[in-house]
Coordinates of C-alpha atoms and ligand atoms in Angstrom, one line a residue:
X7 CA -8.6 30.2 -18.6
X8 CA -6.2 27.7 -17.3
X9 CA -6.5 24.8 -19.3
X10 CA -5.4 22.5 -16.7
X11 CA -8.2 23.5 -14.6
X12 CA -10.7 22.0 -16.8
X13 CA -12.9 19.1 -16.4
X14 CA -12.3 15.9 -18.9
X15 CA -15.2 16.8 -20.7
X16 CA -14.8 20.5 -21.3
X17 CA -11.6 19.7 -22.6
X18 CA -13.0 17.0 -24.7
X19 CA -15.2 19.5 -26.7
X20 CA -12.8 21.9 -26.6
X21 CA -10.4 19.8 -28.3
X22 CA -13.2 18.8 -30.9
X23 CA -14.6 22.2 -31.6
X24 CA -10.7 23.4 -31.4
X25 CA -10.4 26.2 -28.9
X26 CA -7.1 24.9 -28.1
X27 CA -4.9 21.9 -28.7
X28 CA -3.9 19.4 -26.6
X29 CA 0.0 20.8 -26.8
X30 CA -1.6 23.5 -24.8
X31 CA -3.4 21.5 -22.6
X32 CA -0.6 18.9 -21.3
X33 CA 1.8 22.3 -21.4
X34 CA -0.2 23.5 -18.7
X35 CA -0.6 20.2 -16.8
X36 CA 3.0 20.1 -16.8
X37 CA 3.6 23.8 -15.5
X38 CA 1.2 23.3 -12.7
X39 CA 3.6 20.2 -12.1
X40 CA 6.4 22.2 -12.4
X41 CA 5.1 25.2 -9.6
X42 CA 4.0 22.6 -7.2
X43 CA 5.2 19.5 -7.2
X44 CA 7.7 20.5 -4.8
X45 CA 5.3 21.2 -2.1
X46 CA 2.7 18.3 -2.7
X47 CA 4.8 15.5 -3.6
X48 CA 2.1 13.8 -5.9
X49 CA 4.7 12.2 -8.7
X50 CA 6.8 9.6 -8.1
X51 CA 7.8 10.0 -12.2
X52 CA 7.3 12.8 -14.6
X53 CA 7.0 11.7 -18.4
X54 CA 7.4 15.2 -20.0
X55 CA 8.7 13.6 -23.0
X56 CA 6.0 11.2 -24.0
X57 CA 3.3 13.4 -23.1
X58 CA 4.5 15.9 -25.2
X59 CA 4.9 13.9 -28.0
X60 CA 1.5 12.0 -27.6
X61 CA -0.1 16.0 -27.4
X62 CA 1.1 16.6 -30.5
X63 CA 0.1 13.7 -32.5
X64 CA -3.1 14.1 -31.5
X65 CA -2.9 17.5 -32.4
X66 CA -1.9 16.6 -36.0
X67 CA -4.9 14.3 -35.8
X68 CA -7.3 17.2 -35.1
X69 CA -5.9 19.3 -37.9
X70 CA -6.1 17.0 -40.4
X71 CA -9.8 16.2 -39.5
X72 CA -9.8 12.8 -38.4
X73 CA -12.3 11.5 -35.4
X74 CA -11.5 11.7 -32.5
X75 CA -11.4 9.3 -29.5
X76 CA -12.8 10.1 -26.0
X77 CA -9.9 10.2 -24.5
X78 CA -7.6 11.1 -27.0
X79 CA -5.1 14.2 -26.0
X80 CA -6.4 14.3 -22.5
X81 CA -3.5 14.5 -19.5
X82 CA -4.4 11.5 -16.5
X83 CA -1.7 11.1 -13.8
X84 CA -1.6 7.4 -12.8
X85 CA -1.3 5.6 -10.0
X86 CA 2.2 3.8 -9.7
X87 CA 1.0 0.3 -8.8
X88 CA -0.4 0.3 -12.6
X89 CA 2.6 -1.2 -14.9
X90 CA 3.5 1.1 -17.9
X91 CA 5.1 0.2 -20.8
X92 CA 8.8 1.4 -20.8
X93 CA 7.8 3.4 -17.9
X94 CA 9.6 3.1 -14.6
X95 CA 6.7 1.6 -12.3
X96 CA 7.8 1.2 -8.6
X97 CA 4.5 0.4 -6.9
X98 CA 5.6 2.9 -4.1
X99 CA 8.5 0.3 -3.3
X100 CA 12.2 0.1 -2.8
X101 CA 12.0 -3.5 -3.7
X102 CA 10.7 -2.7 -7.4
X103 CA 14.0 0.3 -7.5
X104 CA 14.1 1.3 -11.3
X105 CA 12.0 -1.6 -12.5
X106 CA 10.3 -0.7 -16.4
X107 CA 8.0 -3.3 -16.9
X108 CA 7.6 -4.8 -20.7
X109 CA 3.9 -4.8 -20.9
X110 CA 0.9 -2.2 -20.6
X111 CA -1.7 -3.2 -17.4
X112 CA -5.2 -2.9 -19.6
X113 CA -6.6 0.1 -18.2
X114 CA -3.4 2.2 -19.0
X115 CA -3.7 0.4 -22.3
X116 CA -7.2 1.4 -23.0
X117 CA -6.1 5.0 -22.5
X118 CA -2.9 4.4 -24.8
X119 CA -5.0 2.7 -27.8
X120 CA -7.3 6.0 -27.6
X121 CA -3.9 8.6 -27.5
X122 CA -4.4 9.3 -23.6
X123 CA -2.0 11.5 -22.6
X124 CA 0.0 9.9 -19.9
X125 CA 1.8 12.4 -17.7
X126 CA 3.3 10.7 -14.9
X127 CA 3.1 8.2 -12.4
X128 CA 1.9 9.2 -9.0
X129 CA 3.1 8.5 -5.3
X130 CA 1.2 6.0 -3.4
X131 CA 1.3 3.9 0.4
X132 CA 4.0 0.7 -1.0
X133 CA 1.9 -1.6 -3.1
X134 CA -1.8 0.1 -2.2
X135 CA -1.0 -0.9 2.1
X136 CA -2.3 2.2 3.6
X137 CA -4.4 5.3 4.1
X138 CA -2.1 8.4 4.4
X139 CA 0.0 8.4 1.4
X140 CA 2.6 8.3 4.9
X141 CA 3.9 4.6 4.1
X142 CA 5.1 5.5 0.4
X143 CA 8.5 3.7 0.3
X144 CA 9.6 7.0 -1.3
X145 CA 8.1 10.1 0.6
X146 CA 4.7 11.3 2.1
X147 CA 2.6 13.2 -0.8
X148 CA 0.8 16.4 1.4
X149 CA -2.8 17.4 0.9
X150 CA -2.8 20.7 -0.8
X151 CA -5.7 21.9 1.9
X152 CA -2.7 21.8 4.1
X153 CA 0.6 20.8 3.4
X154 CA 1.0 19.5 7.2
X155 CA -2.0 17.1 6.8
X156 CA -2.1 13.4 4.9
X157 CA -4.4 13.4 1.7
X158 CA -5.6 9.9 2.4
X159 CA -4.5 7.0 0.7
X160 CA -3.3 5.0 -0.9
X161 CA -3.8 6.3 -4.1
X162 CA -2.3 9.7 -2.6
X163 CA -0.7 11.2 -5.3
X164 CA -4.0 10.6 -7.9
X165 CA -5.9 12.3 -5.5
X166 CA -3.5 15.5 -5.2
X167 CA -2.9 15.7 -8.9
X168 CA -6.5 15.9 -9.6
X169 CA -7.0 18.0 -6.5
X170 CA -4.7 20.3 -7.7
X171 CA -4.8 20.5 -11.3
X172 CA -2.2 18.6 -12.5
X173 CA -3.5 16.5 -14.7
X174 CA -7.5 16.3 -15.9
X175 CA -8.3 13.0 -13.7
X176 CA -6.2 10.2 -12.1
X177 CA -6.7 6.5 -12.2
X178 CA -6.2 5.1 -8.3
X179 CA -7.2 1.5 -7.0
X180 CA -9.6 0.6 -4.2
X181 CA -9.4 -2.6 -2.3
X182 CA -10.1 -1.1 1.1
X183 CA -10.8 3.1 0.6
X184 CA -8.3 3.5 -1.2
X185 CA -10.1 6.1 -3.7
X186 CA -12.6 6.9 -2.3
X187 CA -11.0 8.1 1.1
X188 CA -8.3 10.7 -0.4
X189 CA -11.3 11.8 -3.0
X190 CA -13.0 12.8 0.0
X191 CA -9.7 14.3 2.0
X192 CA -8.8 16.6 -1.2
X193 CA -12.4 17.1 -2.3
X194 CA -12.0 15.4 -5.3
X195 CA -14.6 12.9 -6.9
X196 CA -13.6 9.3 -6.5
X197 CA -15.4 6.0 -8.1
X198 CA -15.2 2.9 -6.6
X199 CA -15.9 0.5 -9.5
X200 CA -17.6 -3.2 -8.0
X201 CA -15.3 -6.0 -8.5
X202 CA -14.6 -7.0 -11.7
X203 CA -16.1 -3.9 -13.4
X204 CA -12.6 -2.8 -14.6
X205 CA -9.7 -4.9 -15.5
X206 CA -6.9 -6.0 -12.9
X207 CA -4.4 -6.9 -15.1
X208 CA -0.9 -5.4 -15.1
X209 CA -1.8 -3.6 -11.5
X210 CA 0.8 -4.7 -9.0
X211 CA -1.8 -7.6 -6.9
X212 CA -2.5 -6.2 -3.0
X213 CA -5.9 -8.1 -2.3
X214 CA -6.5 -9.6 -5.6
X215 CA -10.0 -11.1 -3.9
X216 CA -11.0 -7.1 -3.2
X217 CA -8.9 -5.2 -5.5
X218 CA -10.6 -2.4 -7.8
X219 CA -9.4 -0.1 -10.8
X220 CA -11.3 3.1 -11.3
X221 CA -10.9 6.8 -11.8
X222 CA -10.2 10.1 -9.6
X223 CA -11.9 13.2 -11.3
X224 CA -12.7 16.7 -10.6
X225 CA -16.6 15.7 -10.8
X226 CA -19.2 13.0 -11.6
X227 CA -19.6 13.4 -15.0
X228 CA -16.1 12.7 -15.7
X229 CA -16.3 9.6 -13.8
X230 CA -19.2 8.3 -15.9
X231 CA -17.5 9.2 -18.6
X232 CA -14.1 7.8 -18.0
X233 CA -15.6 4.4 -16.9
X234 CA -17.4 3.7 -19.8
X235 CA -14.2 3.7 -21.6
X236 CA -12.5 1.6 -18.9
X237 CA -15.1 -1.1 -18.1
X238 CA -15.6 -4.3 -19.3
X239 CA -14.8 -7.6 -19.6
X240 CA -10.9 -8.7 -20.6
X241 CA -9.8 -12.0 -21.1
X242 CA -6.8 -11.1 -19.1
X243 CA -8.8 -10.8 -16.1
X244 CA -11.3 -14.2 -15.5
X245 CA -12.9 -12.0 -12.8
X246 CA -14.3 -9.0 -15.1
X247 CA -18.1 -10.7 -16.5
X248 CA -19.1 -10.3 -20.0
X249 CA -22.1 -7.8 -19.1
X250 CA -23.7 -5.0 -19.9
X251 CA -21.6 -1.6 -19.7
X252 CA -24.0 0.8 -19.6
X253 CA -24.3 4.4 -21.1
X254 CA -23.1 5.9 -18.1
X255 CA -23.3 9.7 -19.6
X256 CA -26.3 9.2 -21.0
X257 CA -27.8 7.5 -17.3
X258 CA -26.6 10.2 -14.7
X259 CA -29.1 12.8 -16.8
X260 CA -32.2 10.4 -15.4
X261 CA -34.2 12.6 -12.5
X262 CA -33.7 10.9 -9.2
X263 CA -36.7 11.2 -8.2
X264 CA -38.6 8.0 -6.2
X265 CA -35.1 6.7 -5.1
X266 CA -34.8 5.3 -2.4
X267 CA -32.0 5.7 -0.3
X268 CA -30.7 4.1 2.8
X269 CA -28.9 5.4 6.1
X270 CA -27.1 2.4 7.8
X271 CA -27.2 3.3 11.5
X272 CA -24.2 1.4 12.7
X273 CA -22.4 4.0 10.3
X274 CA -23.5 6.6 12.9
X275 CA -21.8 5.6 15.5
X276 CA -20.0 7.0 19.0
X277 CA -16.4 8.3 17.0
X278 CA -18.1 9.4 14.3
X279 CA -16.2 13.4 14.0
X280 CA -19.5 15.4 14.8
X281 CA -18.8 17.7 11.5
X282 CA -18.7 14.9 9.6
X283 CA -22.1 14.1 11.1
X284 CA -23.2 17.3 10.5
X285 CA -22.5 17.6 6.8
X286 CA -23.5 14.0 5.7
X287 CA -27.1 14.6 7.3
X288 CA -27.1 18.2 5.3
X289 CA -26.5 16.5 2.6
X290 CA -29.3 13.7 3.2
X291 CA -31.7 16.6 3.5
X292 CA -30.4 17.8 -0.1
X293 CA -31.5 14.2 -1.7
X294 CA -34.8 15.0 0.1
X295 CA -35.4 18.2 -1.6
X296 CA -34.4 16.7 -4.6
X297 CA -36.9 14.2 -4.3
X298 CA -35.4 10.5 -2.9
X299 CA -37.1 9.2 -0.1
X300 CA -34.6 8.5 2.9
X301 CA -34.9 5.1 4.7
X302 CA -33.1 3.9 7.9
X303 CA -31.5 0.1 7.3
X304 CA -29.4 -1.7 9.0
X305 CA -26.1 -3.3 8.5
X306 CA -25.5 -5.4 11.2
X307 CA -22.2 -6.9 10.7
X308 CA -20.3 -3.8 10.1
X309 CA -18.7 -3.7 13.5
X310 CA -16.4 -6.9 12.6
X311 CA -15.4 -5.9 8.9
X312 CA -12.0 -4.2 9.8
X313 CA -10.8 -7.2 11.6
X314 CA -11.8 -9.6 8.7
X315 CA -10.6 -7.5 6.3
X316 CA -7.1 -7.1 8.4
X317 CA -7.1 -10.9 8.2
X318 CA -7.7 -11.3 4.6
X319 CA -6.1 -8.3 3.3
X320 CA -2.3 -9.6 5.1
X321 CA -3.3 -13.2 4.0
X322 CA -3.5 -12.7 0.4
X323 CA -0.7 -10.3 0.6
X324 CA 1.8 -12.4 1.9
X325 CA 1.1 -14.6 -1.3
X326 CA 1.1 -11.8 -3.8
X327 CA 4.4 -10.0 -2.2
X328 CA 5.9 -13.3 -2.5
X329 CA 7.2 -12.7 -5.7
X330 CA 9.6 -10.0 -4.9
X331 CA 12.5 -12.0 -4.2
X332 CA 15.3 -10.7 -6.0
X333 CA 15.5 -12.3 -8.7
X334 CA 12.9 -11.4 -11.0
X335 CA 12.6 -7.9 -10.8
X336 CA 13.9 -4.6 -9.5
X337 CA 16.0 -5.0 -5.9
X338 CA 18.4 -7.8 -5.6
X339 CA 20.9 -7.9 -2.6
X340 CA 23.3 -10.7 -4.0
X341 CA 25.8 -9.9 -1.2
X342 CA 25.2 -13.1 0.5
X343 CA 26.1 -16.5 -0.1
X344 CA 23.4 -18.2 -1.2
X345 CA 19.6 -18.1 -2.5
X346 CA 18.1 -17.8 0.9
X347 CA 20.6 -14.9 1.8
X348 CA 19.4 -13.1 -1.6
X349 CA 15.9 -13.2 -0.6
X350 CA 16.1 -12.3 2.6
X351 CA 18.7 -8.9 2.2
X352 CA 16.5 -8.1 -0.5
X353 CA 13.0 -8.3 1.2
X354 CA 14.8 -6.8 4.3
X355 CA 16.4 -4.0 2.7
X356 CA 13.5 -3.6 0.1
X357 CA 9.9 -4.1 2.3
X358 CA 9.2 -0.8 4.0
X359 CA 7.8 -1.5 7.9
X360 CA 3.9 -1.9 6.9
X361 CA 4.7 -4.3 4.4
X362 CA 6.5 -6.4 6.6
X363 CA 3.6 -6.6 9.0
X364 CA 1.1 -7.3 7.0
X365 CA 3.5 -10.3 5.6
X366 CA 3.7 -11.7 8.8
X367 CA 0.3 -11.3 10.1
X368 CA -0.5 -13.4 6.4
X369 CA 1.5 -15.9 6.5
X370 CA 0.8 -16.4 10.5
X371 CA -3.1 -16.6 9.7
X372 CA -2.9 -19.0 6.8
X373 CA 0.0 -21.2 8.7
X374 CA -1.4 -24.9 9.6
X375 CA -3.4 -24.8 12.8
X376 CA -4.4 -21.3 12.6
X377 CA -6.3 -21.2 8.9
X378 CA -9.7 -22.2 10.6
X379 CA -8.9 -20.3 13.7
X380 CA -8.2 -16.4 11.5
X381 CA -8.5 -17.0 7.7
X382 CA -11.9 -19.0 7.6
X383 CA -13.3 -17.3 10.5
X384 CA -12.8 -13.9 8.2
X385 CA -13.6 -14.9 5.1
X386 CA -17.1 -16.0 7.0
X387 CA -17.2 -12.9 8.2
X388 CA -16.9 -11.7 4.8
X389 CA -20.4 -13.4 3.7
X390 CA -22.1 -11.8 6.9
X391 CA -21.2 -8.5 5.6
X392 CA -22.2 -9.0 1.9
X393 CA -24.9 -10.5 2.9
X394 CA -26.4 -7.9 5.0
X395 CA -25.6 -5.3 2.1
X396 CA -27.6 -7.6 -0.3
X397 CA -30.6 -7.3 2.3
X398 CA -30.4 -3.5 2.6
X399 CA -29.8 -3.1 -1.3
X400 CA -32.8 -5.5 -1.5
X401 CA -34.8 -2.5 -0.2
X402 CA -33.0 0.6 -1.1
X403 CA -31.3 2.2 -4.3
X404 CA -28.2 3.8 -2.5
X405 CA -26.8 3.4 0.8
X406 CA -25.7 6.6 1.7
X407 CA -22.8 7.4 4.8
X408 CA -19.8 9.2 5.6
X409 CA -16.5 8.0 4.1
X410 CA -14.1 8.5 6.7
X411 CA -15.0 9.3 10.6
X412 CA -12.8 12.3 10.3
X413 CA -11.1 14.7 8.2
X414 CA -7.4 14.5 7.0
X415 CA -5.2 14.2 10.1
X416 CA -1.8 15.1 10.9
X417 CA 1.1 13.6 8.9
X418 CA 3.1 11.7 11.5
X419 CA -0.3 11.4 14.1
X420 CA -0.4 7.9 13.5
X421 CA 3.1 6.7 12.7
X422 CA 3.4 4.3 15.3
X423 CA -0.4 2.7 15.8
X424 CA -0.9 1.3 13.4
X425 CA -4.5 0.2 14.7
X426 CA -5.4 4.0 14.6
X427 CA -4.8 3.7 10.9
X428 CA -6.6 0.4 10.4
X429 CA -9.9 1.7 12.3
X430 CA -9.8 4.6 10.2
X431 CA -11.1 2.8 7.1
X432 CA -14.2 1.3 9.0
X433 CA -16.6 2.8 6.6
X434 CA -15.0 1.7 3.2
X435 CA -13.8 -1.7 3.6
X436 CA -17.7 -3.0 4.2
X437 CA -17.9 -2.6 0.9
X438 CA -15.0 -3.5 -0.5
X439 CA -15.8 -7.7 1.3
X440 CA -19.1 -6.9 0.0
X441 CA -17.7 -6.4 -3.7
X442 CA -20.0 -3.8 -4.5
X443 CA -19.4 0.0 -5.9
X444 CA -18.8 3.1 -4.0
X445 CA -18.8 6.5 -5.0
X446 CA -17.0 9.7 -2.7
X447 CA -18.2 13.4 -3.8
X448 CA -17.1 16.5 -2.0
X449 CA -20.2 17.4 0.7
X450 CA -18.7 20.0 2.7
X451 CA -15.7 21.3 4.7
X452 CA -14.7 20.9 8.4
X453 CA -12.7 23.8 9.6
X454 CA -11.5 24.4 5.8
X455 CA -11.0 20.6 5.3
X456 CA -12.9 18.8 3.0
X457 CA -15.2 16.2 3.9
X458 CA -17.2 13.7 1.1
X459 CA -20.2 11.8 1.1
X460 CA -19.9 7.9 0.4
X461 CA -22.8 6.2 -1.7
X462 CA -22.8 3.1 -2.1
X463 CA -24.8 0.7 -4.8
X464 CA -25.5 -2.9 -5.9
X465 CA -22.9 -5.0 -7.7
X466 CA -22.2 -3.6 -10.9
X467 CA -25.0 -1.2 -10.6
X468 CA -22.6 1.8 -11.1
X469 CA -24.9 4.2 -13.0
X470 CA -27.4 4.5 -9.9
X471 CA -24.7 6.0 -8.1
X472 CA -22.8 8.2 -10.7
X473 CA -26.9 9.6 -11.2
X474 CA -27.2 10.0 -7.5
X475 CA -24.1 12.1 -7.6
X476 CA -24.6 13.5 -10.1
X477 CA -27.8 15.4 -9.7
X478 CA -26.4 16.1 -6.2
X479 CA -23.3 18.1 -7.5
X480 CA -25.6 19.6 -10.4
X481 CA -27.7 21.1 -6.4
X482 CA -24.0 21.8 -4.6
X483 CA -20.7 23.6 -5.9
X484 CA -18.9 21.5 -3.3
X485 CA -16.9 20.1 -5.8
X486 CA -16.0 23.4 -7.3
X487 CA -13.8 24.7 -4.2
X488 CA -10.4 25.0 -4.8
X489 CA -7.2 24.7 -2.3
X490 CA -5.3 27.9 -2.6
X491 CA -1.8 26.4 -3.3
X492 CA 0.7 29.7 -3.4
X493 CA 4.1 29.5 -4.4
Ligands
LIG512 N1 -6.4 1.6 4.0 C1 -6.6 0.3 3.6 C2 -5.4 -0.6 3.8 O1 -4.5 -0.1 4.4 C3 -7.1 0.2 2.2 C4 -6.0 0.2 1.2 C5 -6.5 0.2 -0.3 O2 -7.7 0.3 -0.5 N2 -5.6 -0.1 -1.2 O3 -5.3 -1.7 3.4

């Protein structure tokens, strides 16, 4: 067996009961690195070294027959917008060049404290703008279902690495789709935590009003089980509450049956790729078997998220990206003769073309004049559309839709219109303004591309919707299928 290939938790016992060691384990991560790296693109940074080394202490742990932590030994890829101790972490800029940041974000943290195995950083749209892996200030990652087509984004290269057994799970970030669209365009499982579940802090800020940490695994299980070590509250992080994490492992056993689940009908819309139809209703009809009741609801407002979100996503940007100027870290163009010249050859030579236009749109909506005309029109919009999902989620468990209205498209289809990109995301970013947790697990394939099934729950009521997926991928082998990457 390939010991790469194997789920967090197989390797978890195996490590325990010691079929094999986790030398072995991050050996094998690396190799599969090594044979296809070249063709994917997933890793902006390879930490060979480190890994290694944190393998084998953990190994010497094992033999000398002290306990274990859950995720001691285990390979994760992450995402490069997460700042890594010592660790060059670019955020998929130019503008950040070679930066090494001094201090641990807390999730990569959490995974350190427990011996994690970090084994690289992974490519990524610049600073989490996008939904292709396309606008990486670097290169475009490839989805390994074919190389020719995008594997979502923007947490591209977590998607591919788990996709493609690199690593044994990713971390990613979601403030818009960003996990849980390139889970479903590699067929990988992707959990979108609700705000505040999992610490912010030390992740380069995009949307810090929508913003989300969570993982990228091969299956649910491993999703509950990696966010019960990642949640909680932080005192880094004022917006993660002091409640309740639950026993997410122990929560996803619980039958499902007498759920109630809810179809939104504006998320079946005109555009809506009929194979994607197809497969999401197949899929309702599995829940039925398995014994949820299947509700229609309505969410009226979702027709005007993407504009709101394209208001308040550039807004807070254009604050956030503010501190790339060239003098505190990475890029600094100090050809010019004075401050103003350094900031703007280094944002001009360091911004890649996205960036830039979500910068402007910001600091255009928030500029005197037109803040009530764009930013407070949005964020109104904003309560429209959580308020709608508290109504339905008043009534049903789990909203249940499609995550994207296609498969993975073409890389270089929509260089160019930019709106084409932006409409893409339609049925994630709801959510996302609504603050509230998303799950995407692999529900089928359209011609031999993989399509996933979004469900949605209430505000920190993650556990309904790990169960839910749960029990249906304990029904499916969806998320078994593998790309066949050759050599
Ligand atoms: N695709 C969306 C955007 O471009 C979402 C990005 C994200 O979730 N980080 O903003």
């Amino acid at each position: 067996m390939d010991l790469n290939k194997l789920t967090v938790l197989e390797a978890f016992e195996g490590l325990r009961d010691k079929k094999f060691s986790s030398e072995e384990i991050t050996k094998s991560c690396l190799k599969q690195i090594d044979k296809f790296d070249a063709k994917v693109k997933a890793f902006i940074t390879i930490d060979e070294k480190n890994a290694l080394n944190q393998a084998k202490t953990v190994d010497k742990k094992i033999k000398s027959q002290e306990s274990l932590s859950p995720l001691a030994g285990l390979p994760v890829a992450v995402k490069d917008l997460f700042c890594t101790k010592g660790l060059k972490s670019t955020g998929g800029s130019k503008i950040l060049a070679d930066y090494v940041p001094p201090f641990d974000a807390t999730a990569v943290k959490k995974i350190k404290d427990q011996q994690g195995v970090i084994i690289g950083k992974t490519n990524l749209d610049e600073f989490a703008m996008g939904g292709s892996g396309e606008k990486s200030g670097f290169f475009p990652t490839h989805n390994p279902w074919d190389l020719e087509r995008i594997p979502g984004g923007s947490s591209s290269g977590s998607a591919v690495a788990t996709a493609s057994d690199m690593c044994l799970y990713s971390l990613g970030t979601d403030t818009g789709g960003s996990i849980r669209q390139p889970a479903s365009f590699t067929n990988t499982t992707g959990l979108k935590v609700s705000y505040g579940r999992v610490s912010r802090y030390g992740v380069m800020a995009m949307t810090s009003s929508l913003d989300t940490i969570g993982p990228i695994t091969k299956n649910v299980e491993d999703a509950a089980f990696i966010l019960g070590q990642l949640a909680g509250r932080d005192v880094r992080d004022s917006t993660t509450p002091d409640i309740k994490v639950d026993d997410y492992l122990k929560e996803i056993k619980k039958d499902i049956k007498g759920l109630k689940i809810g179809l939104p009908k504006e998320y079946f819309i005109e555009g809506l790729d009929e194979e994607v139809r197809r497969i999401v209703l197949i899929a309702t009809k599995k829940f039925e078997e398995l014994g949820v009741e299947v509700v229609d609801v309505s969410l009226p407002h979702t027709d005007l998220a993407v504009a709101a979100y394209y208001i308040i996503c550039p807004s807070e940007v254009s604050s956030n990206l503010a501190r790339y100027d060239g003098i505190r870290y990475g890029l600094s163009k100090r050809d010019g003769d004075d401050l103003l010249a350094i900031y703007l050859n280094t944002r001009s030579a360091g911004f890649g073309v996205e960036v830039k236009r979500r910068i402007m749109i910001g600091t255009y909506a928030l500029s005197a004049g037109y803040y009530d005309a764009y930013y407070k029109k949005a964020m109104q919009v904003r309560t429209l559309v959580k308020d709608d999902f508290d109504k339905a989620l008043g009534k049903v468990d789990i909203i249940l839709t499609p995550v994207s209205p296609t498969p993975a498209w073409l890389i270089g289809e929509n260089i160019g219109h930019p709106l084409k990109d932006y409409l893409a995301d339609v049925f994630t970013i709801p959510a996302s303004l609504a603050g509230i947790c998303g799950l995407s697990v692999p529900a089928g394939f359209s011609q031999g591309l993989p399509v996933g099934l979004q469900l949605l729950g209430k505000r920190f009521d993650e556990k309904t919707i790990l169960q839910a997926g749960y029990q249906y991928q304990q029904a499916t082998d969806w998320h078994k299928r593998k790309s066949n990457l050759k050599t």
